[in-house]
PDB file of C-alpha atoms in Angstrom:
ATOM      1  CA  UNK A   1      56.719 -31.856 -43.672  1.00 97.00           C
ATOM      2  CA  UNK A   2      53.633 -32.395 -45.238  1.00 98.00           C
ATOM      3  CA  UNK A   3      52.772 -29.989 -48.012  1.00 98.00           C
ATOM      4  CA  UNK A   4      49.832 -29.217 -49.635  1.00 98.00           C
ATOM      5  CA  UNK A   5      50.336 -26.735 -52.706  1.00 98.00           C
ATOM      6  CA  UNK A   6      47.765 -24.723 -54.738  1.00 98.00           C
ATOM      7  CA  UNK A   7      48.109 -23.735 -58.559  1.00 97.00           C
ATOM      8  CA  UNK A   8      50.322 -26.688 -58.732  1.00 97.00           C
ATOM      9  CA  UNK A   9      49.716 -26.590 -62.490  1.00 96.00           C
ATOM     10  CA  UNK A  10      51.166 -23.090 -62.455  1.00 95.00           C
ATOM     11  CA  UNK A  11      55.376 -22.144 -63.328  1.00 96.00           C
ATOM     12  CA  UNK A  12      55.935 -21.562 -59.711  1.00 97.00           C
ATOM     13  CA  UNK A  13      53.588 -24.520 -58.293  1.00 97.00           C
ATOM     14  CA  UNK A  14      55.326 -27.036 -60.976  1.00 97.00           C
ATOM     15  CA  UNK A  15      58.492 -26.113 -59.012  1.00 98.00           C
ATOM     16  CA  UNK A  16      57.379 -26.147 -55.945  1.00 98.00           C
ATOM     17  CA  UNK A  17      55.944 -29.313 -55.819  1.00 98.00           C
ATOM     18  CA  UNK A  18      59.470 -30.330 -57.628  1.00 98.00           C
ATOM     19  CA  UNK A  19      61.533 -29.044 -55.348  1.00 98.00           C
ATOM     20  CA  UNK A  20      59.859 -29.992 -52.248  1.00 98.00           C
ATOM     21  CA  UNK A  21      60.054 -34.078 -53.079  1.00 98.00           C
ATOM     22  CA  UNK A  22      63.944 -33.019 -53.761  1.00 98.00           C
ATOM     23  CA  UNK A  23      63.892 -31.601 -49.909  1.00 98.00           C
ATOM     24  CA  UNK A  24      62.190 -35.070 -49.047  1.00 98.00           C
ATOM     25  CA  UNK A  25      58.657 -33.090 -48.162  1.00 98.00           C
ATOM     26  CA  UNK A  26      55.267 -35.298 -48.553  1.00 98.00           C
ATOM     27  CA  UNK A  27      53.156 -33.218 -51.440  1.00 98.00           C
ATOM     28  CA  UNK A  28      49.774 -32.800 -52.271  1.00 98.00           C
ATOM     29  CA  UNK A  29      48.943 -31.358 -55.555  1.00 98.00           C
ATOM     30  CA  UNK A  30      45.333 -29.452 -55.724  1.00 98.00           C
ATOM     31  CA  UNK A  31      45.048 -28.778 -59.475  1.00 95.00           C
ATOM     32  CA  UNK A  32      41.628 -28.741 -61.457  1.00 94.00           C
ATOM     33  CA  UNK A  33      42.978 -30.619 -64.394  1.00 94.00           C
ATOM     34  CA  UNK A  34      45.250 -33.240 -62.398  1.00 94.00           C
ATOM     35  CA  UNK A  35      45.934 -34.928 -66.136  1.00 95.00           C
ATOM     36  CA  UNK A  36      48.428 -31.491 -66.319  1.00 95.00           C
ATOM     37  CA  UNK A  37      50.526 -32.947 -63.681  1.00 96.00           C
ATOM     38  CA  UNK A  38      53.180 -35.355 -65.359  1.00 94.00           C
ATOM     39  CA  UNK A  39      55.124 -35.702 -62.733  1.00 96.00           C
ATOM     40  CA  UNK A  40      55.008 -38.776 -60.776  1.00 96.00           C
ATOM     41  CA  UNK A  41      56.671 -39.781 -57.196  1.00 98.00           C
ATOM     42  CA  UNK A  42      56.574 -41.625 -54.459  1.00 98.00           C
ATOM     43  CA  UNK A  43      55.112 -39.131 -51.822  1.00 98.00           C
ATOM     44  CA  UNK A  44      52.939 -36.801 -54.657  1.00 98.00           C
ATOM     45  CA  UNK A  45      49.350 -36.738 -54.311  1.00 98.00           C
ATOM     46  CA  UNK A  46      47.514 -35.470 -57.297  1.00 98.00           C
ATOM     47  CA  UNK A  47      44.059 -34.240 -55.821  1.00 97.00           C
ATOM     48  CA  UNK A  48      41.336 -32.733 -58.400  1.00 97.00           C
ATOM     49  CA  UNK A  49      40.229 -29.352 -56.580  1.00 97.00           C
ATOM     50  CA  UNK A  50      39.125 -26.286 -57.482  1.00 97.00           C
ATOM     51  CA  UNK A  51      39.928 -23.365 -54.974  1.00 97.00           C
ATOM     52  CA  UNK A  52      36.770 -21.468 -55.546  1.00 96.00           C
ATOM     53  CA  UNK A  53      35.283 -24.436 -54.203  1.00 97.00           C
ATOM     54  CA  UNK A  54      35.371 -24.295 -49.982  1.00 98.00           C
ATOM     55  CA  UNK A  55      34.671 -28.131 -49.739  1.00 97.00           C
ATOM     56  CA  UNK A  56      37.229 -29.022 -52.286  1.00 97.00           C
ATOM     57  CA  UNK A  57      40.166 -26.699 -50.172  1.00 98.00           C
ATOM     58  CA  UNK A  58      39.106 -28.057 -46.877  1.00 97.00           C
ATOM     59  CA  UNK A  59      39.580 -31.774 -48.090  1.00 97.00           C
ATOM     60  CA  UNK A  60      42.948 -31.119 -49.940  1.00 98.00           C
ATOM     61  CA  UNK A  61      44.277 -29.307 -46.324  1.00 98.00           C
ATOM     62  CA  UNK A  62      43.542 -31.513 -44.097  1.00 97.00           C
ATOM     63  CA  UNK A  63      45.757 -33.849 -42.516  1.00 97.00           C
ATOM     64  CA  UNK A  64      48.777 -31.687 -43.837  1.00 98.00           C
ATOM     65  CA  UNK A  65      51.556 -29.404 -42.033  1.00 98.00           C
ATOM     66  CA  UNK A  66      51.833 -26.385 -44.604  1.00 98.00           C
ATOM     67  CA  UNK A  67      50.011 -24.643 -47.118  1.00 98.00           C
ATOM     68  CA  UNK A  68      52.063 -23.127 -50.089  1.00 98.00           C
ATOM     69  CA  UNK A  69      49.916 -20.737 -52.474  1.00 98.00           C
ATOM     70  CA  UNK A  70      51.146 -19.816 -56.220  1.00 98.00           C
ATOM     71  CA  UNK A  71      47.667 -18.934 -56.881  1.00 96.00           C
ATOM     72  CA  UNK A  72      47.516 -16.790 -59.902  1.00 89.00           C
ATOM     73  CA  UNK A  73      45.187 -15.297 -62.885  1.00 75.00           C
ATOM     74  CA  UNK A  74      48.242 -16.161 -65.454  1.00 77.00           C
ATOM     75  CA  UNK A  75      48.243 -13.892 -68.439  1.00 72.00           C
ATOM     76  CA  UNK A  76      44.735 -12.741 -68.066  1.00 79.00           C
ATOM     77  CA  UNK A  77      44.104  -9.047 -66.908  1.00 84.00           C
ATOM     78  CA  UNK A  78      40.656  -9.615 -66.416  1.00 87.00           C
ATOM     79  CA  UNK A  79      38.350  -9.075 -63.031  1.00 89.00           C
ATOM     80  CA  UNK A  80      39.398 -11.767 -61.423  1.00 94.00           C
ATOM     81  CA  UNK A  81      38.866 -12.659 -57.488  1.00 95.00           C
ATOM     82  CA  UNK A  82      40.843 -16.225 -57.719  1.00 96.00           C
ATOM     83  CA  UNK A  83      43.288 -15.616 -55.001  1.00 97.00           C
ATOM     84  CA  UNK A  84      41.216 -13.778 -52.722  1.00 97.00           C
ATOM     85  CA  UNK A  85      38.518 -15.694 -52.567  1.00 97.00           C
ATOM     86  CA  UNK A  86      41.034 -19.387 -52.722  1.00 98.00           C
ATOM     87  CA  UNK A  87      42.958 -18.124 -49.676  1.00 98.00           C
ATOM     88  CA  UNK A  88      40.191 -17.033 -47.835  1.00 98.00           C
ATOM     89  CA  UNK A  89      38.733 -20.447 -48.389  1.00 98.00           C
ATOM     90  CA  UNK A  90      42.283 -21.858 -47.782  1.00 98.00           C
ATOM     91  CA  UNK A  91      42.363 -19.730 -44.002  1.00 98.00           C
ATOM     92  CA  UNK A  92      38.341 -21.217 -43.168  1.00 98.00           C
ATOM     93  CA  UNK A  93      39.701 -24.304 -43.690  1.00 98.00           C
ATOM     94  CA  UNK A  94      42.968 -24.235 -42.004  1.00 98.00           C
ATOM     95  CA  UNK A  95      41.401 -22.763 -39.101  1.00 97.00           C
ATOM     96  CA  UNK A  96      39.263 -25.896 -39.044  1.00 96.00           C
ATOM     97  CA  UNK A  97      41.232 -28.492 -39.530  1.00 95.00           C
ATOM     98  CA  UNK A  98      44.559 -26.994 -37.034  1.00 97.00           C
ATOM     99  CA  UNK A  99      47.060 -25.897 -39.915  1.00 98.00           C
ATOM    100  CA  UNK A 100      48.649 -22.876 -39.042  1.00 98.00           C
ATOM    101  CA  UNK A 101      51.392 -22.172 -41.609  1.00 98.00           C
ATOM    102  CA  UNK A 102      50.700 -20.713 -45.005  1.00 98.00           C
ATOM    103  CA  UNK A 103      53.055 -18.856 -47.552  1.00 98.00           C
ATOM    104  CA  UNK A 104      51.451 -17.250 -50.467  1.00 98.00           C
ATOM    105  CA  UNK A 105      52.703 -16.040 -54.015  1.00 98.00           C
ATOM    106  CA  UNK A 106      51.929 -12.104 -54.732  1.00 97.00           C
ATOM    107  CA  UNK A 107      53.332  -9.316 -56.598  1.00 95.00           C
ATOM    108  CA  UNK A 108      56.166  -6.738 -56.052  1.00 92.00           C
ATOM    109  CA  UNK A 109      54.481  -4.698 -58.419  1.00 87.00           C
ATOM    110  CA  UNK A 110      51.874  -3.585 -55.715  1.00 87.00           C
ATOM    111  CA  UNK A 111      54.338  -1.830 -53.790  1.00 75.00           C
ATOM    112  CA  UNK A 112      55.446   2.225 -54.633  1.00 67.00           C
ATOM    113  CA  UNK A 113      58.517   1.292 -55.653  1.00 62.00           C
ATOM    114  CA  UNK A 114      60.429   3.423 -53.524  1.00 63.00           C
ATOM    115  CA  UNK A 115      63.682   2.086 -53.351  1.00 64.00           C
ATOM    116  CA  UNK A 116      64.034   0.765 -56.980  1.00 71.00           C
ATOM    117  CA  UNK A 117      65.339   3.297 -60.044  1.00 68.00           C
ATOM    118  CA  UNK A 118      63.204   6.266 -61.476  1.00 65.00           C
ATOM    119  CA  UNK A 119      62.755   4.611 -64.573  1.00 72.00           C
ATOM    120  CA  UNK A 120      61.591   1.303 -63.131  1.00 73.00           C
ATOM    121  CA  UNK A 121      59.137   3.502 -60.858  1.00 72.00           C
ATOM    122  CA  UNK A 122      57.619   5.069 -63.692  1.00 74.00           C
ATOM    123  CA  UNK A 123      57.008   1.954 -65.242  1.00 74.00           C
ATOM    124  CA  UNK A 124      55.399   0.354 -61.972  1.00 73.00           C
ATOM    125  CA  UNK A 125      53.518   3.598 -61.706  1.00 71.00           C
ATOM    126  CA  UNK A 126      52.127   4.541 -65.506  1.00 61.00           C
ATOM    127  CA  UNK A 127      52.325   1.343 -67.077  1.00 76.00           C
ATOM    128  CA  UNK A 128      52.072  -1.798 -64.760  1.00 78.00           C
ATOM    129  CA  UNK A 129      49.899  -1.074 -62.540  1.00 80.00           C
ATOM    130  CA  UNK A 130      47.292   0.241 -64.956  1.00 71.00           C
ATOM    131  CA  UNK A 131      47.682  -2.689 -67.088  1.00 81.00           C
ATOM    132  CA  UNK A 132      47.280  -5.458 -64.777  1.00 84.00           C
ATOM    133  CA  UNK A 133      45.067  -3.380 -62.334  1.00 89.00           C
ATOM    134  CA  UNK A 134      42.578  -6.429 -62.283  1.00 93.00           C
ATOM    135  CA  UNK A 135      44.790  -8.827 -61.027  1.00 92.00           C
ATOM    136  CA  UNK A 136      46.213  -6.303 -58.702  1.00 93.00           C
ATOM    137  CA  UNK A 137      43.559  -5.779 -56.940  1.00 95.00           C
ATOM    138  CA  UNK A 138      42.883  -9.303 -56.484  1.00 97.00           C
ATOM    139  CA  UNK A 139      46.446  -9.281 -55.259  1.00 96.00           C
ATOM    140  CA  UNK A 140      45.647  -6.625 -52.368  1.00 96.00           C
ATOM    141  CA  UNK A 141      42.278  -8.544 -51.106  1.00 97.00           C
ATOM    142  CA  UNK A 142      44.314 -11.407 -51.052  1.00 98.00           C
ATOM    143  CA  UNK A 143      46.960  -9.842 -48.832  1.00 97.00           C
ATOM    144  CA  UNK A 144      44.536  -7.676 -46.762  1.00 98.00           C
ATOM    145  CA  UNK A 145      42.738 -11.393 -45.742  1.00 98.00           C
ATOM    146  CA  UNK A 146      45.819 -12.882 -44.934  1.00 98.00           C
ATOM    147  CA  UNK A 147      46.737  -9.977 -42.651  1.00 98.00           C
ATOM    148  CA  UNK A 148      43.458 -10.019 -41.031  1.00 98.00           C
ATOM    149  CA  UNK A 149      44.191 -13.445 -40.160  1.00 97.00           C
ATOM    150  CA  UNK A 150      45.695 -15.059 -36.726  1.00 96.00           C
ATOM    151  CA  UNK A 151      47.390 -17.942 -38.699  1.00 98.00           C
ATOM    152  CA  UNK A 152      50.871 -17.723 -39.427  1.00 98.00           C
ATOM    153  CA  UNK A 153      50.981 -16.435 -42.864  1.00 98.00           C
ATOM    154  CA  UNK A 154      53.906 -14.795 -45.360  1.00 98.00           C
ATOM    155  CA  UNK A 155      53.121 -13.078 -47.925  1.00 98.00           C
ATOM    156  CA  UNK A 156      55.883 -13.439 -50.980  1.00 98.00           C
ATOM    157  CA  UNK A 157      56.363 -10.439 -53.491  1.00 97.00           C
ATOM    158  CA  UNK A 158      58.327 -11.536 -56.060  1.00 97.00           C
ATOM    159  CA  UNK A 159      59.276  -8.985 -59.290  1.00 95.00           C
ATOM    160  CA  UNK A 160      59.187 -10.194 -63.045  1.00 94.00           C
ATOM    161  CA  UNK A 161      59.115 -14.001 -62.999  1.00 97.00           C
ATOM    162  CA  UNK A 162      61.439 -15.732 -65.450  1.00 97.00           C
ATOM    163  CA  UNK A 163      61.856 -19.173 -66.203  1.00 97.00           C
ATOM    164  CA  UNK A 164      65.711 -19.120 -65.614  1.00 97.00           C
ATOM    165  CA  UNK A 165      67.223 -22.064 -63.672  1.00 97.00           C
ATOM    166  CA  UNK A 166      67.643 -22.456 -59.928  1.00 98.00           C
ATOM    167  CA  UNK A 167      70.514 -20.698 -58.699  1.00 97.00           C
ATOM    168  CA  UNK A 168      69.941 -20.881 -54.709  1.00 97.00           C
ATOM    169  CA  UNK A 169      71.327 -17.118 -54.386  1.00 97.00           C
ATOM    170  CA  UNK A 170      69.308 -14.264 -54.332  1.00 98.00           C
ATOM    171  CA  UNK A 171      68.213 -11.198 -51.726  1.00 98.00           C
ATOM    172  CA  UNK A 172      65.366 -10.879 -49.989  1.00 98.00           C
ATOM    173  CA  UNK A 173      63.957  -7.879 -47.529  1.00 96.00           C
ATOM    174  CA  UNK A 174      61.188  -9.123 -44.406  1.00 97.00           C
ATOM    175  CA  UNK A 175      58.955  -5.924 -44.344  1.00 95.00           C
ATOM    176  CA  UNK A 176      61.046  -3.031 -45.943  1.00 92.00           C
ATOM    177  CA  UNK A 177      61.526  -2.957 -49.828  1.00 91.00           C
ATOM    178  CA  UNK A 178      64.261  -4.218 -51.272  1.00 93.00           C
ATOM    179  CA  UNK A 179      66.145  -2.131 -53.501  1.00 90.00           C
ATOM    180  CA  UNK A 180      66.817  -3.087 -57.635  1.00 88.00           C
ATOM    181  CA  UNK A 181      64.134  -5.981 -57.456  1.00 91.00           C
ATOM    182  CA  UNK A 182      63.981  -6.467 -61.172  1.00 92.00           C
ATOM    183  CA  UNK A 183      63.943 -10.385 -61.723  1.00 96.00           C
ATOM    184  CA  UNK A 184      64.079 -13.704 -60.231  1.00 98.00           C
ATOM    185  CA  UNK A 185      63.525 -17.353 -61.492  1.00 98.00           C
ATOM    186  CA  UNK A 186      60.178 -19.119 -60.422  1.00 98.00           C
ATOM    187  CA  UNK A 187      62.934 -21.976 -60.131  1.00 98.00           C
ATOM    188  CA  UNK A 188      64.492 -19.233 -57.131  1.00 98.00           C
ATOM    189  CA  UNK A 189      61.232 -18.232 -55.665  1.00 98.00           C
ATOM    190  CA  UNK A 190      60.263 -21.721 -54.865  1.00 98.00           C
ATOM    191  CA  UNK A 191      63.596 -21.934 -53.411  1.00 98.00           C
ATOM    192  CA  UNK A 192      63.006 -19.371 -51.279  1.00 98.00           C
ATOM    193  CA  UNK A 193      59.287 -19.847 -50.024  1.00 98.00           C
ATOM    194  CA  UNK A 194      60.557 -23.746 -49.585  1.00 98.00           C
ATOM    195  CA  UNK A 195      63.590 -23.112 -47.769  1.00 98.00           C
ATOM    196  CA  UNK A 196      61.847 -20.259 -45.472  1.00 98.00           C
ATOM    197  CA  UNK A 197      58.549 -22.281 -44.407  1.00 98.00           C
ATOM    198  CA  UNK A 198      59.619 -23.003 -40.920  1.00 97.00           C
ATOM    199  CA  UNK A 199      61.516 -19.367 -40.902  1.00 97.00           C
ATOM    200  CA  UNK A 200      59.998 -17.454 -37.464  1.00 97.00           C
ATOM    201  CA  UNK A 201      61.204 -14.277 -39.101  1.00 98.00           C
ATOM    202  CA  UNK A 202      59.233 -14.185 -41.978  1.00 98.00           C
ATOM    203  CA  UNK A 203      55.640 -15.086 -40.083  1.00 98.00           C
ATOM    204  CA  UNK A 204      53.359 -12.308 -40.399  1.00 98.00           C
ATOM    205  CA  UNK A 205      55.253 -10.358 -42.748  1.00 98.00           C
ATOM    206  CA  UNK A 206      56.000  -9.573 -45.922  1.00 97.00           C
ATOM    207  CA  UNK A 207      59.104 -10.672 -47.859  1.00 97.00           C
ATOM    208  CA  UNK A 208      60.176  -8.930 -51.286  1.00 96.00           C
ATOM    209  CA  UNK A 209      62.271 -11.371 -53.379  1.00 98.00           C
ATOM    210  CA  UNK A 210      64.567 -10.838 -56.015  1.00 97.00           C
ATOM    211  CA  UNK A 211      67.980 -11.313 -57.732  1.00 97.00           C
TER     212      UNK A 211
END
């Protein structure tokens, strides 16, 4: 398949774009700085892009099968609207240029919570979601454009990101939360959004992710 990922330069793009040239996928790497991608391979593109730029997503998607997102605002909890307004520039341009599959990074965090421990619910509640409430909401414009979309999208809500190792074993939940979501590996996400691309299950919906 022919991939093209975005925030490449991210922990969950590096692996991505790892881990798909182990699964023998042909990658393109949109990254603003390309000089932060060491890695070098036989079927990686490195393309300079910015995804706030439409012209510069719409020439990075084209001619490819897939579009993997691990679009992020990083550490910052600043107003941010980097993921809503890349993936809505990502869906113009895939509606353009006939790509229809797309799998996207966002947060468990968004979610209520309601099948994961009081104290973990409080937390969500009272302390994460006030302190990243920025980049939440930039989460949930994201999401809300992908759902308003006819493409075949997934939306992946991973919990606390670690930089663990890939295990290949982990549960997931297609639209219905999934109960003591505390962790999971970026190594294990990319797994999962890698090994579930051409999954029929999982289009249109919503996955939570975790160990």
């Amino acid at each position: 398949m022919r991939l093209v990922v975005f925030g490449a330069t991210g922990g969950t793009g590096e692996r991505l774009v790892e881990q798909a040239l182990q699964a023998g996928h042909t990658v393109t790497a949109v990254a603003r700085r390309p000089e932060a991608i060491a890695l070098r391979h036989a079927r990686l593109t490195v393309r300079r892009g910015d995804v706030a730029n439409a012209d510069d997503v719409a020439a990075a998607i084209a001619g490819h099968d897939a579009v993997v997102s691990a679009l992020g605002a990083g550490s910052s909890r600043a107003p941010t609207t980097i993921c809503r307004d890349g993936v809505g520039h990502m869906l113009a341009a895939m509606e353009r240029c006939g790509v229809r599959r797309i799998s996207c990074v966002s947060a468990l965090g968004l979610g209520d919570g309601a099948l994961q421990s009081w104290p973990l619910r409080l937390f969500m509640r009272h302390v994460l979601q006030p302190l990243l409430r920025h980049p939440f909401d930039d989460l949930r414009a994201m999401e809300a454009r992908l759902r308003s979309s006819s493409l075949e999208w997934t939306i992946v809500r991973p919990p606390r990101l670690t930089n663990g190792r890939r295990l290949g074993r982990y549960r997931y939940a297609i639209d219905t939360p999934l109960a003591r979501a505390t962790t999971i590996s970026r190594a294990d996400l990319a797994d999962y959004m890698l090994a579930h691309l051409d999954d029929r299950a999982t289009v249109g919906a919503l996955v939570e992710v975790a160990y």
